[in-house]
DNA sequence: GACTATTGCGCGACAATCGCGCAATAGTGT
DNA sequence: ACACTATTGCGCGATTGTCGCGCAATAGTC
């Protein structure tokens, strides 16, 4: 993990970086950590890891039985600060509502964070009970229309970098699991100017998304809608959805 | 802000506490901060606040135009670590699914964090589009059945402390906005052993919740269900919902 | 009961963090 | 246009907070 830090050393708070590393060391596979395991996972010494865990415990972000440490719901405050403060999801909300009502599906605003798509705003419900579609949830960008829409705006070099060494997990029998198939989805999206994905993450569900840019051209996210596939051709769904998505796109462009 | 820290000074990482304070300084009313405003809001000096913001920026948790700083979606990773690692929401999930399917509403698992209810697991959808019912969302405990259920298990002293100096915001014309009314809700819940709230947060919506305890008796959270009120008496709704909630309660009791 | 792996904690040393204070800049009003 | 105020970035010397070693104690295994 070599990182180029051209930041003046005197403006770098080592303790904060390590502390955040400790919080992120908790995950699915490691729901509870001891001082030693935390040290191993974060690459800091055991003494230090223990100090960070104790500090987090006294701040209320982790709890402990003396041996093991685990995160408390207080850490959710940190993520929630983003929703409270970010203007992007808030600006998108009324447009999402209009889309979800008109189309009868669920509308999302998503952004890219490193390699993942993160859903930061939502309106409307659908029969899709997939836990992936929760605010703050992150998914590999190739799995959802919003992700492919954003990838399609990147330069070939960035896309190559994104694809390199990536493992594709099949969520349905239709999930694109080869680099070529994923690349085709991205190319299709670029050519069309919108992304259309079917049954990649959930069976019988279709996603349509358009990338959202600032006036400067910079990508800030994507607006997407999830629709049930049954009883509707993809052409018909696109014809219904695209005008609304475009409308949101233009409105949001001037908002940023 | 006098805090009693009987923790050995040598096990206290000051930089981590300040850094987290800086992240939490971003909120609804202060979506973007400068070094100076961050300093004022966190109580640390301007130089230090600037150092923390720069560190967060280089870690990717905040972005900046050079003057103002704002949070990026990366901070959502921190909150997500909790969902990935916490066993409580995961243990509750199958029960929530059973409840939501059987009752046709949305089922939640909620915990208390300080004074707020935090929803940490959900299954099923309802016509309730309230943004409050999102994973990680926090609400004043008196507004939702799950919160009242948990409050009803606290000691009188704890309840008094919770009530003291609290402002009650009316979300609907039926919201309990006086201390007496809130107290009555809590007392009713204690007497019945479950909480029943109607139209406190959303019109035409009824919530029913039971507190979840460990075997030791310690409260770990509450399971709740949101149901539309129309066409059903409260007695009938309770009769339908309570057996399922109790079933989840007993199952979860042995899980912790 | 010896073995290994882990833990809490004290200590001395070092470097990382501190906040002052300067100069430069941005924004306001007369 | 001018001074006036409130910012800002940044250098510096001082000190305090963080480091990781190493010990003794404990927990778990064969």
Coordinates of C-alpha atoms (C1' of nucleotides) in Angstrom, one line a residue:
Chain A
X1 CA 0.0 0.0 0.0
X2 CA 2.3 2.7 -1.3
X3 CA 0.5 6.0 -1.3
X4 CA 1.8 9.2 -2.7
X5 CA 1.4 11.9 -0.1
X6 CA 2.7 15.2 -1.4
X7 CA 0.9 16.8 1.5
X8 CA 3.2 18.5 3.9
X9 CA 3.9 16.1 6.7
X10 CA 3.0 18.8 9.3
X11 CA -0.6 18.9 7.9
X12 CA -1.1 15.2 8.2
X13 CA -2.8 13.8 11.3
X14 CA -1.6 10.2 11.5
X15 CA -4.0 9.4 14.4
X16 CA -7.1 10.2 12.4
X17 CA -6.0 8.0 9.4
X18 CA -5.3 5.1 11.7
X19 CA -8.5 5.5 13.6
X20 CA -10.6 5.4 10.4
X21 CA -8.6 2.4 9.3
X22 CA -9.6 0.7 12.5
X23 CA -13.3 1.4 12.0
X24 CA -13.1 0.2 8.4
X25 CA -11.3 -3.0 9.6
X26 CA -14.7 -4.2 10.9
X27 CA -16.7 -5.9 8.1
X28 CA -18.7 -8.9 7.2
X29 CA -15.9 -11.3 7.7
X30 CA -14.6 -9.6 10.8
X31 CA -17.5 -8.4 12.8
X32 CA -15.6 -8.5 16.0
X33 CA -11.9 -7.7 16.5
X34 CA -9.5 -8.1 19.2
X35 CA -6.6 -5.7 19.6
X36 CA -4.3 -8.2 17.9
X37 CA -6.6 -8.9 14.9
X38 CA -7.3 -5.2 14.5
X39 CA -3.5 -4.6 14.4
X40 CA -3.0 -7.3 11.8
X41 CA -5.8 -6.0 9.6
X42 CA -4.8 -2.3 9.8
X43 CA -1.1 -2.8 9.7
X44 CA -0.5 -0.9 12.9
X45 CA 1.1 -2.3 16.0
X46 CA -0.9 -4.1 18.6
X47 CA -0.3 -1.5 21.3
X48 CA -1.4 1.2 19.0
X49 CA -4.5 -0.7 17.7
X50 CA -5.5 -1.3 21.3
X51 CA -5.2 2.4 22.1
X52 CA -7.4 3.3 19.1
X53 CA -10.0 0.7 20.0
X54 CA -10.1 1.9 23.6
X55 CA -10.4 5.5 22.4
X56 CA -13.3 4.5 20.1
X57 CA -14.9 2.6 22.9
X58 CA -14.8 5.6 25.2
X59 CA -16.2 7.8 22.4
X60 CA -19.0 5.3 22.1
X61 CA -18.3 4.1 18.5
X62 CA -17.3 0.6 19.6
X63 CA -18.3 -1.6 22.5
X64 CA -16.3 -4.3 24.1
X65 CA -16.5 -7.2 26.5
X66 CA -12.9 -6.5 27.4
X67 CA -11.5 -8.9 24.9
X68 CA -13.4 -8.4 21.6
X69 CA -14.6 -5.1 20.2
X70 CA -17.5 -4.4 17.9
X71 CA -19.1 -1.4 16.3
X72 CA -22.1 0.4 17.8
X73 CA -24.9 2.1 15.9
X74 CA -23.2 5.4 16.8
X75 CA -20.9 4.9 13.8
X76 CA -24.0 5.4 11.6
X77 CA -23.9 9.0 12.6
X78 CA -20.8 9.4 10.6
X79 CA -22.4 8.2 7.5
X80 CA -25.5 10.1 8.2
X81 CA -23.6 13.3 8.3
X82 CA -23.1 12.8 4.6
X83 CA -26.8 12.6 3.9
X84 CA -27.5 15.6 6.1
X85 CA -24.9 17.7 4.4
X86 CA -24.5 16.6 0.8
X87 CA -26.4 18.8 -1.6
X88 CA -26.3 16.2 -4.4
X89 CA -28.9 13.8 -3.0
X90 CA -31.0 16.6 -1.8
X91 CA -31.1 18.3 -5.2
X92 CA -32.1 15.0 -6.8
X93 CA -34.9 14.1 -4.5
X94 CA -37.8 16.0 -6.1
X95 CA -36.8 14.6 -9.5
X96 CA -36.7 11.1 -8.2
X97 CA -40.1 11.5 -6.8
X98 CA -41.5 12.6 -10.2
X99 CA -39.8 9.7 -11.9
X100 CA -40.9 7.1 -9.5
X101 CA -44.5 8.3 -9.5
X102 CA -44.7 8.5 -13.3
X103 CA -43.1 5.2 -14.0
X104 CA -44.3 3.2 -11.1
X105 CA -40.8 2.0 -10.2
X106 CA -38.0 3.0 -7.8
X107 CA -35.8 5.9 -8.8
X108 CA -32.3 6.3 -7.5
X109 CA -29.5 8.8 -7.5
X110 CA -26.1 7.1 -7.4
X111 CA -22.5 8.3 -7.3
X112 CA -19.2 6.5 -7.7
X113 CA -16.9 6.0 -4.8
X114 CA -13.7 4.5 -6.0
X115 CA -14.9 1.4 -7.8
X116 CA -18.3 1.1 -6.3
X117 CA -21.7 2.5 -7.0
X118 CA -23.2 4.1 -3.9
X119 CA -26.9 4.9 -3.8
X120 CA -27.4 8.2 -2.1
X121 CA -31.0 9.0 -2.8
X122 CA -34.1 7.1 -3.5
X123 CA -37.7 7.6 -4.1
X124 CA -40.6 5.1 -4.6
X125 CA -40.8 1.5 -3.9
X126 CA -40.9 -1.5 -6.0
X127 CA -41.4 -5.2 -5.6
X128 CA -37.6 -5.5 -5.5
X129 CA -36.7 -6.3 -2.0
X130 CA -33.0 -6.5 -2.7
X131 CA -31.0 -5.3 0.2
X132 CA -28.5 -3.8 -2.2
X133 CA -30.9 -1.0 -3.0
X134 CA -30.6 0.8 0.3
X135 CA -29.3 4.2 0.9
X136 CA -25.5 4.0 1.4
X137 CA -25.3 0.6 -0.1
X138 CA -22.5 0.0 -2.4
X139 CA -22.3 -2.4 -5.3
X140 CA -19.8 -3.2 -8.0
X141 CA -20.5 -0.7 -10.7
X142 CA -21.2 -3.2 -13.5
X143 CA -24.2 -4.6 -11.7
X144 CA -26.5 -1.7 -12.0
X145 CA -27.5 0.7 -14.7
X146 CA -26.4 3.7 -12.8
X147 CA -22.9 2.3 -12.5
X148 CA -22.6 1.4 -16.1
X149 CA -23.9 4.8 -17.1
X150 CA -21.2 6.4 -15.1
X151 CA -18.5 4.1 -16.3
X152 CA -19.5 4.8 -19.9
X153 CA -18.4 8.4 -19.5
X154 CA -14.9 7.5 -18.4
X155 CA -11.9 7.5 -20.6
X156 CA -10.8 4.1 -22.1
X157 CA -7.8 4.2 -19.8
X158 CA -10.0 4.6 -16.7
X159 CA -12.3 1.9 -17.9
X160 CA -9.4 -0.4 -18.4
X161 CA -8.1 0.4 -15.0
X162 CA -11.5 -0.3 -13.6
X163 CA -11.8 -3.6 -15.3
X164 CA -8.3 -4.8 -14.5
X165 CA -8.1 -7.6 -12.1
X166 CA -11.8 -7.4 -11.3
X167 CA -13.8 -10.4 -10.2
X168 CA -17.4 -10.6 -11.5
X169 CA -19.9 -12.3 -9.3
X170 CA -23.0 -13.8 -10.8
X171 CA -26.1 -12.7 -9.0
X172 CA -28.4 -14.2 -11.6
X173 CA -27.9 -16.5 -14.6
X174 CA -27.9 -13.4 -16.7
X175 CA -25.2 -11.5 -14.9
X176 CA -22.3 -10.4 -17.2
X177 CA -19.4 -12.2 -15.7
X178 CA -16.7 -11.8 -18.4
X179 CA -14.7 -8.7 -19.1
X180 CA -16.0 -8.8 -22.7
X181 CA -19.6 -8.8 -21.6
X182 CA -19.2 -6.0 -19.1
X183 CA -17.3 -4.0 -21.7
X184 CA -20.1 -4.5 -24.1
X185 CA -22.6 -3.2 -21.6
X186 CA -20.4 -0.1 -21.1
X187 CA -20.0 0.4 -24.8
X188 CA -23.7 0.1 -25.4
X189 CA -24.4 2.7 -22.8
X190 CA -21.8 5.1 -24.3
X191 CA -23.3 4.7 -27.8
X192 CA -26.8 5.2 -26.7
X193 CA -26.2 7.8 -24.1
X194 CA -28.0 5.9 -21.5
X195 CA -27.5 2.5 -19.8
X196 CA -30.0 -0.3 -20.0
X197 CA -29.3 -3.4 -17.9
X198 CA -31.6 -6.4 -17.4
X199 CA -31.5 -9.1 -14.7
X200 CA -27.9 -8.4 -13.7
X201 CA -28.6 -8.2 -10.0
X202 CA -32.2 -9.3 -9.7
X203 CA -34.3 -11.5 -11.9
X204 CA -37.1 -9.9 -13.9
X205 CA -35.8 -6.4 -13.1
X206 CA -34.6 -3.9 -15.6
X207 CA -32.6 -0.7 -14.9
X208 CA -32.3 2.4 -17.0
X209 CA -30.0 5.2 -16.1
X210 CA -28.5 8.4 -17.4
X211 CA -25.2 10.0 -16.2
X212 CA -25.5 13.4 -14.6
X213 CA -22.8 16.0 -15.4
X214 CA -22.0 19.4 -14.1
X215 CA -22.0 22.2 -16.6
X216 CA -18.3 21.8 -16.7
X217 CA -18.8 18.2 -18.0
X218 CA -17.6 16.6 -14.8
X219 CA -19.7 13.5 -13.8
X220 CA -21.4 13.9 -10.5
X221 CA -23.6 10.8 -10.5
X222 CA -26.4 9.1 -12.3
X223 CA -30.2 8.9 -12.1
X224 CA -31.7 5.5 -12.5
X225 CA -35.0 3.7 -12.4
X226 CA -35.7 0.1 -11.6
X227 CA -38.7 -1.4 -13.4
X228 CA -40.3 -4.9 -13.5
X229 CA -39.6 -6.5 -16.8
X230 CA -42.8 -8.5 -17.2
X231 CA -45.3 -7.3 -19.7
X232 CA -43.1 -4.7 -21.3
X233 CA -40.4 -4.8 -24.0
X234 CA -37.2 -3.0 -23.3
X235 CA -37.9 -0.6 -26.1
X236 CA -41.2 0.4 -24.6
X237 CA -39.6 0.8 -21.1
X238 CA -36.8 3.0 -22.5
X239 CA -39.4 5.1 -24.4
X240 CA -41.3 5.6 -21.2
X241 CA -38.4 6.2 -18.9
X242 CA -35.9 8.1 -21.0
X243 CA -37.7 11.4 -21.4
X244 CA -38.2 11.6 -17.6
X245 CA -34.6 10.8 -16.9
X246 CA -33.4 13.3 -19.5
X247 CA -35.6 15.9 -17.9
X248 CA -34.0 15.2 -14.5
X249 CA -30.6 15.3 -16.2
X250 CA -31.0 18.8 -17.6
X251 CA -32.5 20.1 -14.4
X252 CA -29.7 18.7 -12.3
X253 CA -27.1 20.0 -14.6
X254 CA -28.0 23.5 -13.9
X255 CA -28.3 22.7 -10.2
X256 CA -24.6 22.0 -9.8
Chain B
X1 CA -18.4 20.1 27.5
X2 CA -16.9 18.6 30.6
X3 CA -16.3 14.9 30.1
X4 CA -15.1 12.5 32.7
X5 CA -12.4 10.5 31.2
X6 CA -11.1 8.1 33.7
X7 CA -9.2 6.5 30.9
X8 CA -5.5 6.6 31.2
X9 CA -4.2 9.5 29.2
X10 CA -1.7 7.3 27.5
X11 CA -4.5 5.2 26.0
X12 CA -6.3 8.2 24.5
X13 CA -5.8 9.1 20.9
X14 CA -6.7 12.8 20.8
X15 CA -6.3 13.0 17.1
X16 CA -9.0 10.4 16.5
X17 CA -11.5 12.1 18.7
X18 CA -11.0 15.4 17.1
X19 CA -11.2 14.0 13.6
X20 CA -14.5 12.3 14.3
X21 CA -15.8 15.5 15.8
X22 CA -14.8 17.3 12.6
X23 CA -16.8 14.7 10.5
X24 CA -19.8 15.1 12.7
X25 CA -19.6 18.9 12.5
X26 CA -21.1 18.6 9.0
X27 CA -24.8 18.5 9.1
X28 CA -28.0 19.8 7.7
X29 CA -27.4 23.3 8.8
X30 CA -23.7 23.2 8.0
X31 CA -23.2 21.2 4.8
X32 CA -20.0 22.9 3.9
X33 CA -17.4 24.1 6.4
X34 CA -14.3 26.3 6.2
X35 CA -11.4 25.7 8.5
X36 CA -12.6 28.5 10.7
X37 CA -16.2 27.4 10.9
X38 CA -15.1 23.8 11.5
X39 CA -12.9 25.1 14.3
X40 CA -15.8 27.0 15.9
X41 CA -18.1 24.1 15.7
X42 CA -15.7 21.5 17.1
X43 CA -14.0 23.7 19.7
X44 CA -10.5 23.0 18.3
X45 CA -8.2 25.7 17.0
X46 CA -8.3 26.9 13.5
X47 CA -4.9 25.6 12.7
X48 CA -5.8 22.2 14.0
X49 CA -9.2 22.1 12.3
X50 CA -7.5 22.9 9.0
X51 CA -5.0 20.1 9.5
X52 CA -7.8 17.6 10.2
X53 CA -9.8 18.7 7.2
X54 CA -6.7 18.5 4.9
X55 CA -6.1 15.0 6.3
X56 CA -9.6 13.9 5.7
X57 CA -9.4 15.4 2.2
X58 CA -6.3 13.4 1.4
X59 CA -8.0 10.3 2.7
X60 CA -10.9 11.0 0.4
X61 CA -13.6 11.5 3.1
X62 CA -14.0 15.2 2.3
X63 CA -13.6 17.2 -0.8
X64 CA -12.7 20.9 -1.1
X65 CA -12.6 23.8 -3.5
X66 CA -9.7 25.2 -1.5
X67 CA -11.9 27.3 0.8
X68 CA -14.9 25.2 1.7
X69 CA -14.9 21.5 2.6
X70 CA -17.7 19.0 2.2
X71 CA -18.2 15.3 2.9
X72 CA -17.9 12.7 0.1
X73 CA -19.8 9.5 -0.2
X74 CA -16.7 7.7 1.2
X75 CA -17.8 8.5 4.7
X76 CA -20.7 6.2 4.1
X77 CA -18.2 3.3 4.3
X78 CA -17.8 4.0 7.9
X79 CA -21.5 3.6 8.6
X80 CA -21.7 0.6 6.3
X81 CA -19.0 -1.1 8.4
X82 CA -21.6 -1.3 11.1
X83 CA -24.2 -3.0 8.9
X84 CA -21.6 -5.4 7.6
X85 CA -20.4 -6.3 11.0
X86 CA -23.2 -6.0 13.5
X87 CA -24.8 -9.3 14.3
X88 CA -28.0 -7.7 15.7
X89 CA -29.5 -6.6 12.4
X90 CA -28.4 -9.8 10.7
X91 CA -30.0 -12.0 13.3
X92 CA -33.3 -10.0 13.0
X93 CA -33.5 -10.1 9.2
X94 CA -35.3 -13.4 8.7
X95 CA -37.9 -12.6 11.4
X96 CA -38.5 -9.2 9.8
X97 CA -39.2 -10.9 6.5
X98 CA -41.7 -13.3 8.0
X99 CA -43.5 -10.4 9.7
X100 CA -43.6 -8.2 6.7
X101 CA -44.9 -10.9 4.4
X102 CA -47.5 -12.1 6.9
X103 CA -48.8 -8.6 7.7
X104 CA -48.3 -6.9 4.5
X105 CA -46.4 -4.0 6.0
X106 CA -42.9 -3.0 6.6
X107 CA -41.0 -4.6 9.5
X108 CA -38.1 -2.9 11.3
X109 CA -35.4 -3.7 13.8
X110 CA -34.4 -0.6 15.7
X111 CA -31.9 0.3 18.5
X112 CA -31.4 3.2 20.7
X113 CA -28.3 5.4 20.3
X114 CA -28.3 8.0 23.0
X115 CA -31.7 9.7 22.7
X116 CA -32.5 8.6 19.2
X117 CA -34.1 5.6 17.6
X118 CA -31.9 4.2 14.8
X119 CA -33.3 1.8 12.2
X120 CA -30.8 -0.9 11.6
X121 CA -32.7 -3.5 9.7
X122 CA -35.8 -3.5 7.5
X123 CA -37.9 -5.9 5.4
X124 CA -40.8 -5.2 3.2
X125 CA -42.2 -2.1 1.7
X126 CA -45.3 -0.1 2.4
X127 CA -47.0 2.8 0.9
X128 CA -45.2 4.9 3.5
X129 CA -42.6 6.8 1.6
X130 CA -41.3 8.6 4.6
X131 CA -37.6 9.2 4.3
X132 CA -37.3 8.6 8.0
X133 CA -37.7 4.9 7.5
X134 CA -34.3 4.3 5.9
X135 CA -31.5 2.2 7.3
X136 CA -29.4 4.2 9.5
X137 CA -32.0 6.9 9.9
X138 CA -32.5 8.3 13.4
X139 CA -35.6 9.8 14.9
X140 CA -36.6 11.1 18.2
X141 CA -37.7 8.0 20.1
X142 CA -41.2 9.2 20.9
X143 CA -42.2 9.4 17.3
X144 CA -42.1 5.7 16.5
X145 CA -43.5 2.6 18.2
X146 CA -40.1 1.0 18.4
X147 CA -38.7 4.0 20.3
X148 CA -41.6 4.1 22.7
X149 CA -41.3 0.3 23.2
X150 CA -37.7 0.7 24.2
X151 CA -38.3 3.8 26.4
X152 CA -41.0 1.9 28.2
X153 CA -38.4 -0.6 29.5
X154 CA -36.3 2.1 31.1
X155 CA -36.3 3.1 34.7
X156 CA -38.4 6.1 35.7
X157 CA -35.2 8.1 36.3
X158 CA -33.9 7.3 32.8
X159 CA -37.3 8.3 31.3
X160 CA -37.3 11.5 33.2
X161 CA -33.8 12.2 32.0
X162 CA -34.9 11.4 28.4
X163 CA -37.8 13.7 28.7
X164 CA -36.0 16.6 30.3
X165 CA -35.6 19.6 28.1
X166 CA -36.8 17.8 25.0
X167 CA -38.5 19.7 22.3
X168 CA -41.4 17.8 20.6
X169 CA -41.9 18.5 16.9
X170 CA -45.3 17.9 15.4
X171 CA -45.1 15.9 12.2
X172 CA -48.9 15.4 12.0
X173 CA -51.8 17.0 13.8
X174 CA -51.9 13.8 16.0
X175 CA -48.2 13.9 17.1
X176 CA -47.9 14.0 20.9
X177 CA -46.1 17.2 21.6
X178 CA -46.5 17.6 25.3
X179 CA -44.5 15.8 27.9
X180 CA -47.7 14.4 29.4
X181 CA -48.8 13.0 26.2
X182 CA -45.5 11.4 25.4
X183 CA -45.4 10.0 29.0
X184 CA -48.8 8.5 28.5
X185 CA -47.6 6.7 25.3
X186 CA -44.7 5.3 27.2
X187 CA -46.9 4.2 30.2
X188 CA -49.4 2.6 27.9
X189 CA -46.6 0.6 26.2
X190 CA -45.2 -0.5 29.6
X191 CA -48.6 -1.6 30.8
X192 CA -49.4 -3.5 27.6
X193 CA -46.0 -4.9 27.0
X194 CA -46.0 -3.5 23.5
X195 CA -46.2 -0.1 21.9
X196 CA -49.0 1.1 19.7
X197 CA -48.6 4.5 18.0
X198 CA -50.9 6.0 15.5
X199 CA -50.2 8.9 13.1
X200 CA -47.3 10.2 15.1
X201 CA -44.9 10.6 12.2
X202 CA -47.1 9.9 9.2
X203 CA -50.8 10.2 8.7
X204 CA -52.9 7.0 8.4
X205 CA -50.0 4.9 9.6
X206 CA -50.0 2.8 12.7
X207 CA -46.9 1.3 14.3
X208 CA -46.7 -1.7 16.7
X209 CA -43.5 -2.7 18.4
X210 CA -42.2 -5.0 21.1
X211 CA -38.9 -4.5 22.9
X212 CA -36.2 -7.2 22.5
X213 CA -34.1 -8.2 25.4
X214 CA -31.2 -10.5 26.0
X215 CA -31.6 -13.4 28.3
X216 CA -29.9 -11.2 30.9
X217 CA -32.8 -8.8 30.6
X218 CA -30.8 -6.1 28.9
X219 CA -32.6 -4.3 26.1
X220 CA -31.0 -4.7 22.7
X221 CA -33.6 -3.2 20.5
X222 CA -37.1 -3.4 19.3
X223 CA -39.0 -5.1 16.4
X224 CA -41.7 -3.0 14.9
X225 CA -44.2 -3.1 12.0
X226 CA -45.8 -0.2 10.1
X227 CA -49.3 -0.8 8.9
X228 CA -51.8 1.3 7.1
X229 CA -54.6 2.3 9.4
X230 CA -57.5 2.4 6.9
X231 CA -60.0 -0.4 7.1
X232 CA -58.7 -1.9 10.3
X233 CA -59.3 -1.2 14.0
X234 CA -56.3 -0.9 16.2
X235 CA -57.5 -3.9 18.2
X236 CA -57.6 -6.0 15.1
X237 CA -54.2 -4.8 13.9
X238 CA -52.7 -5.6 17.3
X239 CA -54.3 -9.1 17.3
X240 CA -52.8 -9.8 13.9
X241 CA -49.4 -8.3 14.6
X242 CA -48.6 -9.1 18.2
X243 CA -48.3 -12.9 17.9
X244 CA -45.7 -12.5 15.1
X245 CA -43.8 -9.8 17.0
X246 CA -43.8 -12.0 20.1
X247 CA -42.5 -14.9 18.1
X248 CA -39.6 -12.8 16.8
X249 CA -39.0 -11.5 20.4
X250 CA -38.6 -15.0 21.8
X251 CA -36.5 -16.2 18.9
X252 CA -34.2 -13.2 19.1
X253 CA -33.9 -13.5 22.9
X254 CA -32.1 -16.8 22.5
X255 CA -30.0 -15.4 19.7
X256 CA -28.2 -12.9 21.9
Chain C
dG1 C1' 1.4 -29.4 34.1
dA2 C1' 4.2 -27.5 30.6
dC3 C1' 3.4 -25.4 26.2
dT4 C1' 2.0 -21.5 23.2
dA5 C1' -0.4 -17.5 22.1
dT6 C1' -2.5 -13.8 23.9
dT7 C1' -3.3 -10.0 26.9
dG8 C1' -2.7 -5.4 29.9
dC9 C1' 0.4 -2.1 30.9
dG10 C1' 4.7 0.7 32.3
dC11 C1' 8.5 3.2 30.4
dG12 C1' 11.7 6.0 28.1
dA13 C1' 12.4 8.2 23.6
dC14 C1' 11.1 10.4 19.8
dA15 C1' 8.4 12.7 16.6
dA16 C1' 4.1 14.3 15.7
dT17 C1' 0.9 17.7 16.9
dC18 C1' 0.2 22.1 18.9
dG19 C1' -1.2 27.1 18.5
dC20 C1' 1.0 31.5 18.1
dG21 C1' 1.9 35.0 14.8
dC22 C1' 3.1 36.7 10.5
dA23 C1' 2.0 38.2 5.7
dA24 C1' -1.3 37.9 2.2
dT25 C1' -5.9 37.8 0.5
dA26 C1' -10.9 38.5 0.2
dG27 C1' -14.9 41.0 1.2
dT28 C1' -17.3 45.7 2.8
dG29 C1' -18.5 50.2 3.5
dT30 C1' -17.6 55.2 3.1
Chain D
dA1 C1' -10.1 54.3 -4.4
dC2 C1' -9.1 53.7 0.2
dA3 C1' -8.8 52.0 4.7
dC4 C1' -11.0 48.6 7.6
dT5 C1' -12.1 44.0 9.1
dA6 C1' -12.1 39.2 8.8
dT7 C1' -10.3 35.7 6.6
dT8 C1' -6.7 32.6 4.9
dG9 C1' -2.1 29.7 4.3
dC10 C1' 2.0 28.7 6.4
dG11 C1' 6.5 28.7 9.1
dC12 C1' 8.4 27.8 13.6
dG13 C1' 9.8 26.5 18.2
dA14 C1' 8.0 24.1 22.1
dT15 C1' 5.9 20.3 24.3
dT16 C1' 2.8 16.8 24.6
dG17 C1' 1.1 12.9 22.9
dT18 C1' 2.1 8.8 20.6
dC19 C1' 5.1 5.1 19.7
dG20 C1' 6.6 0.1 20.2
dC21 C1' 9.5 -2.6 23.1
dG22 C1' 9.3 -5.8 26.8
dC23 C1' 7.7 -7.6 30.9
dA24 C1' 4.4 -10.3 33.8
dA25 C1' 0.0 -12.3 33.8
dT26 C1' -3.6 -14.7 31.8
dA27 C1' -6.2 -17.9 28.7
dG28 C1' -6.5 -21.8 25.9
dT29 C1' -4.5 -26.7 24.2
dC30 C1' -2.4 -30.9 24.2

